[in-house]
Amino acid sequence: MREYLKELIVTLVIAFVLSMVLRTWIIEGRSVPTGSMLPTIQLKDRLLVNKLVYHFKDPQRGDIMVFRPPDQIGATDDFVKRLIAVPGDKVEIKKGQLYINDKVQPESYLTAAMNYEFGPVVVPANSYFVMGDNRNNSFDSHLWGAWLTRDHLIGKAFCIYWPFDHVQALKR
């Protein structure tokens, strides 16, 4: 019995340490508290976030990212948004259309045209321009007056795992 108890404790400690390592540095579950990413991500969906990916490669346009918001906007909760533009890109919104480097961007995931104008602006080095898919109801780069910098990135959301009827891989 004593040997069994010792083995059980060692197993539990190893499982705990592994889960903490996974959650802290590799993969993490996140809940979505707002509707800013509708229709792609629903309110209260749970996401899996790859926390390693941006240590090995640069973020790509279309990635759904989890990040700490820029300090200047005063928000404390982490955000989930789509990466729209990378360093050096020119961003403009006119007549309900998104333009990156003077080219209209196809955005099949949107359900409504944007009802505002923005830019043009050029994304600075080491910075990113992000927007929610629910463009007319999203607190994002077009409103902040601040840039999202690389040091605020947490990871790339790659799938919805809850609720079960909404399980899916997230695509660009």
GROMACS .gro file of C-alpha atoms in nm:
model
  172
    1MET     CA    1   0.000   0.000   0.000
    2ARG     CA    2   0.281   0.238   0.088
    3GLU     CA    3   0.455   0.176  -0.246
    4TYR     CA    4   0.125   0.236  -0.429
    5LEU     CA    5   0.076   0.568  -0.247
    6LYS     CA    6   0.429   0.678  -0.328
    7GLU     CA    7   0.380   0.589  -0.696
    8LEU     CA    8   0.046   0.773  -0.704
    9ILE     CA    9   0.198   1.089  -0.554
   10VAL     CA   10   0.491   1.084  -0.799
   11THR     CA   11   0.249   1.037  -1.091
   12LEU     CA   12   0.029   1.324  -0.975
   13VAL     CA   13   0.329   1.555  -0.928
   14ILE     CA   14   0.461   1.472  -1.276
   15ALA     CA   15   0.115   1.527  -1.429
   16PHE     CA   16   0.083   1.861  -1.250
   17VAL     CA   17   0.429   1.980  -1.358
   18LEU     CA   18   0.366   1.874  -1.720
   19SER     CA   19   0.030   2.049  -1.730
   20MET     CA   20   0.182   2.369  -1.591
   21VAL     CA   21   0.465   2.359  -1.847
   22LEU     CA   22   0.215   2.299  -2.129
   23ARG     CA   23  -0.018   2.579  -2.018
   24THR     CA   24   0.257   2.830  -1.944
   25TRP     CA   25   0.474   2.791  -2.253
   26ILE     CA   26   0.310   2.572  -2.518
   27ILE     CA   27  -0.070   2.560  -2.541
   28GLU     CA   28  -0.349   2.720  -2.346
   29GLY     CA   29  -0.727   2.726  -2.346
   30ARG     CA   30  -0.896   3.067  -2.360
   31SER     CA   31  -1.256   3.181  -2.329
   32VAL     CA   32  -1.395   3.453  -2.558
   33PRO     CA   33  -1.579   3.716  -2.349
   34THR     CA   34  -1.714   3.941  -2.628
   35GLY     CA   35  -1.882   3.925  -2.967
   36SER     CA   36  -1.608   4.120  -3.146
   37MET     CA   37  -1.507   3.815  -3.354
   38LEU     CA   38  -1.858   3.717  -3.466
   39PRO     CA   39  -1.944   3.524  -3.679
   40THR     CA   40  -1.611   3.335  -3.678
   41ILE     CA   41  -1.594   3.298  -3.299
   42GLN     CA   42  -1.908   3.305  -3.087
   43LEU     CA   43  -1.945   3.461  -2.744
   44LYS     CA   44  -1.817   3.216  -2.476
   45ASP     CA   45  -1.642   2.987  -2.729
   46ARG     CA   46  -1.329   2.825  -2.588
   47LEU     CA   47  -1.014   2.839  -2.799
   48LEU     CA   48  -0.682   2.657  -2.800
   49VAL     CA   49  -0.390   2.897  -2.835
   50ASN     CA   50  -0.043   2.799  -2.960
   51LYS     CA   51   0.193   3.004  -2.744
   52LEU     CA   52   0.513   2.886  -2.916
   53VAL     CA   53   0.442   2.967  -3.280
   54TYR     CA   54   0.544   3.335  -3.277
   55HIS     CA   55   0.880   3.250  -3.120
   56PHE     CA   56   0.970   3.061  -3.439
   57LYS     CA   57   0.790   3.248  -3.717
   58ASP     CA   58   0.639   3.585  -3.785
   59PRO     CA   59   0.264   3.638  -3.755
   60GLN     CA   60   0.082   3.614  -4.089
   61ARG     CA   61  -0.207   3.824  -4.216
   62GLY     CA   62  -0.530   3.645  -4.129
   63ASP     CA   63  -0.399   3.480  -3.810
   64ILE     CA   64  -0.641   3.493  -3.519
   65MET     CA   65  -0.425   3.616  -3.233
   66VAL     CA   66  -0.453   3.640  -2.857
   67PHE     CA   67  -0.263   3.932  -2.708
   68ARG     CA   68  -0.232   4.178  -2.423
   69PRO     CA   69  -0.379   4.507  -2.546
   70PRO     CA   70  -0.153   4.811  -2.589
   71ASP     CA   71  -0.091   4.984  -2.255
   72GLN     CA   72  -0.223   5.318  -2.384
   73ILE     CA   73  -0.582   5.194  -2.425
   74GLY     CA   74  -0.628   5.109  -2.057
   75ALA     CA   75  -0.775   4.760  -2.108
   76THR     CA   76  -0.669   4.479  -1.875
   77ASP     CA   77  -0.820   4.163  -2.029
   78ASP     CA   78  -0.645   3.986  -2.316
   79PHE     CA   79  -0.797   4.035  -2.663
   80VAL     CA   80  -0.873   3.799  -2.953
   81LYS     CA   81  -0.857   3.961  -3.299
   82ARG     CA   82  -0.762   3.885  -3.659
   83LEU     CA   83  -0.424   4.010  -3.785
   84ILE     CA   84  -0.497   4.245  -4.075
   85ALA     CA   85  -0.163   4.410  -4.149
   86VAL     CA   86   0.203   4.351  -4.069
   87PRO     CA   87   0.497   4.594  -4.045
   88GLY     CA   88   0.529   4.809  -4.357
   89ASP     CA   89   0.171   4.751  -4.478
   90LYS     CA   90  -0.045   5.046  -4.574
   91VAL     CA   91  -0.398   5.012  -4.428
   92GLU     CA   92  -0.705   5.199  -4.543
   93ILE     CA   93  -1.080   5.150  -4.504
   94LYS     CA   94  -1.302   5.331  -4.751
   95LYS     CA   95  -1.655   5.274  -4.876
   96GLY     CA   96  -1.689   4.967  -4.652
   97GLN     CA   97  -1.382   4.793  -4.799
   98LEU     CA   98  -1.046   4.708  -4.645
   99TYR     CA   99  -0.740   4.797  -4.853
  100ILE     CA  100  -0.393   4.665  -4.777
  101ASN     CA  101  -0.118   4.822  -4.987
  102ASP     CA  102  -0.387   4.975  -5.214
  103LYS     CA  103  -0.549   4.636  -5.289
  104VAL     CA  104  -0.904   4.546  -5.181
  105GLN     CA  105  -0.892   4.250  -4.944
  106PRO     CA  106  -1.137   3.963  -4.989
  107GLU     CA  107  -1.290   3.895  -4.648
  108SER     CA  108  -1.541   3.612  -4.688
  109TYR     CA  109  -1.575   3.575  -4.311
  110LEU     CA  110  -1.746   3.917  -4.274
  111THR     CA  111  -2.125   3.944  -4.264
  112ALA     CA  112  -2.150   4.325  -4.292
  113ALA     CA  113  -1.954   4.602  -4.459
  114MET     CA  114  -1.769   4.844  -4.235
  115ASN     CA  115  -1.965   5.164  -4.172
  116TYR     CA  116  -1.661   5.387  -4.116
  117GLU     CA  117  -1.356   5.522  -4.295
  118PHE     CA  118  -0.998   5.484  -4.171
  119GLY     CA  119  -0.647   5.577  -4.278
  120PRO     CA  120  -0.442   5.548  -4.473
  121VAL     CA  121  -0.173   5.454  -4.221
  122VAL     CA  122   0.148   5.255  -4.251
  123VAL     CA  123   0.213   4.992  -3.984
  124PRO     CA  124   0.547   5.067  -3.811
  125ALA     CA  125   0.827   4.815  -3.756
  126ASN     CA  126   0.760   4.555  -3.485
  127SER     CA  127   0.388   4.646  -3.484
  128TYR     CA  128   0.061   4.497  -3.605
  129PHE     CA  129  -0.286   4.611  -3.708
  130VAL     CA  130  -0.566   4.386  -3.582
  131MET     CA  131  -0.944   4.394  -3.617
  132GLY     CA  132  -1.237   4.191  -3.494
  133ASP     CA  133  -1.445   4.010  -3.757
  134ASN     CA  134  -1.752   4.192  -3.622
  135ARG     CA  135  -1.600   4.510  -3.766
  136ASN     CA  136  -1.875   4.752  -3.664
  137ASN     CA  137  -1.873   4.627  -3.304
  138SER     CA  138  -1.505   4.573  -3.224
  139PHE     CA  139  -1.263   4.778  -3.015
  140ASP     CA  140  -0.950   4.726  -3.224
  141SER     CA  141  -0.660   4.894  -3.404
  142HIS     CA  142  -0.878   5.131  -3.604
  143LEU     CA  143  -0.995   5.292  -3.276
  144TRP     CA  144  -0.696   5.262  -3.043
  145GLY     CA  145  -0.461   5.535  -3.159
  146ALA     CA  146  -0.186   5.293  -3.051
  147TRP     CA  147  -0.004   5.004  -3.216
  148LEU     CA  148  -0.004   4.641  -3.108
  149THR     CA  149   0.363   4.551  -3.064
  150ARG     CA  150   0.517   4.207  -3.089
  151ASP     CA  151   0.599   4.191  -2.717
  152HIS     CA  152   0.223   4.192  -2.642
  153LEU     CA  153   0.152   3.877  -2.846
  154ILE     CA  154   0.049   3.569  -2.648
  155GLY     CA  155  -0.017   3.326  -2.931
  156LYS     CA  156  -0.217   3.210  -3.229
  157ALA     CA  157  -0.566   3.069  -3.176
  158PHE     CA  158  -0.593   2.756  -3.388
  159CYS     CA  159  -0.919   2.586  -3.293
  160ILE     CA  160  -1.248   2.615  -3.108
  161TYR     CA  161  -1.288   2.320  -2.870
  162TRP     CA  162  -1.605   2.419  -2.684
  163PRO     CA  163  -1.902   2.403  -2.715
  164PHE     CA  164  -1.897   2.066  -2.889
  165ASP     CA  165  -2.145   2.173  -3.158
  166HIS     CA  166  -1.903   2.448  -3.265
  167VAL     CA  167  -1.573   2.255  -3.263
  168GLN     CA  168  -1.361   2.360  -3.561
  169ALA     CA  169  -1.016   2.457  -3.679
  170LEU     CA  170  -0.971   2.832  -3.720
  171LYS     CA  171  -0.862   2.941  -4.067
  172ARG     CA  172  -0.717   3.260  -4.209
   0.00000   0.00000   0.00000
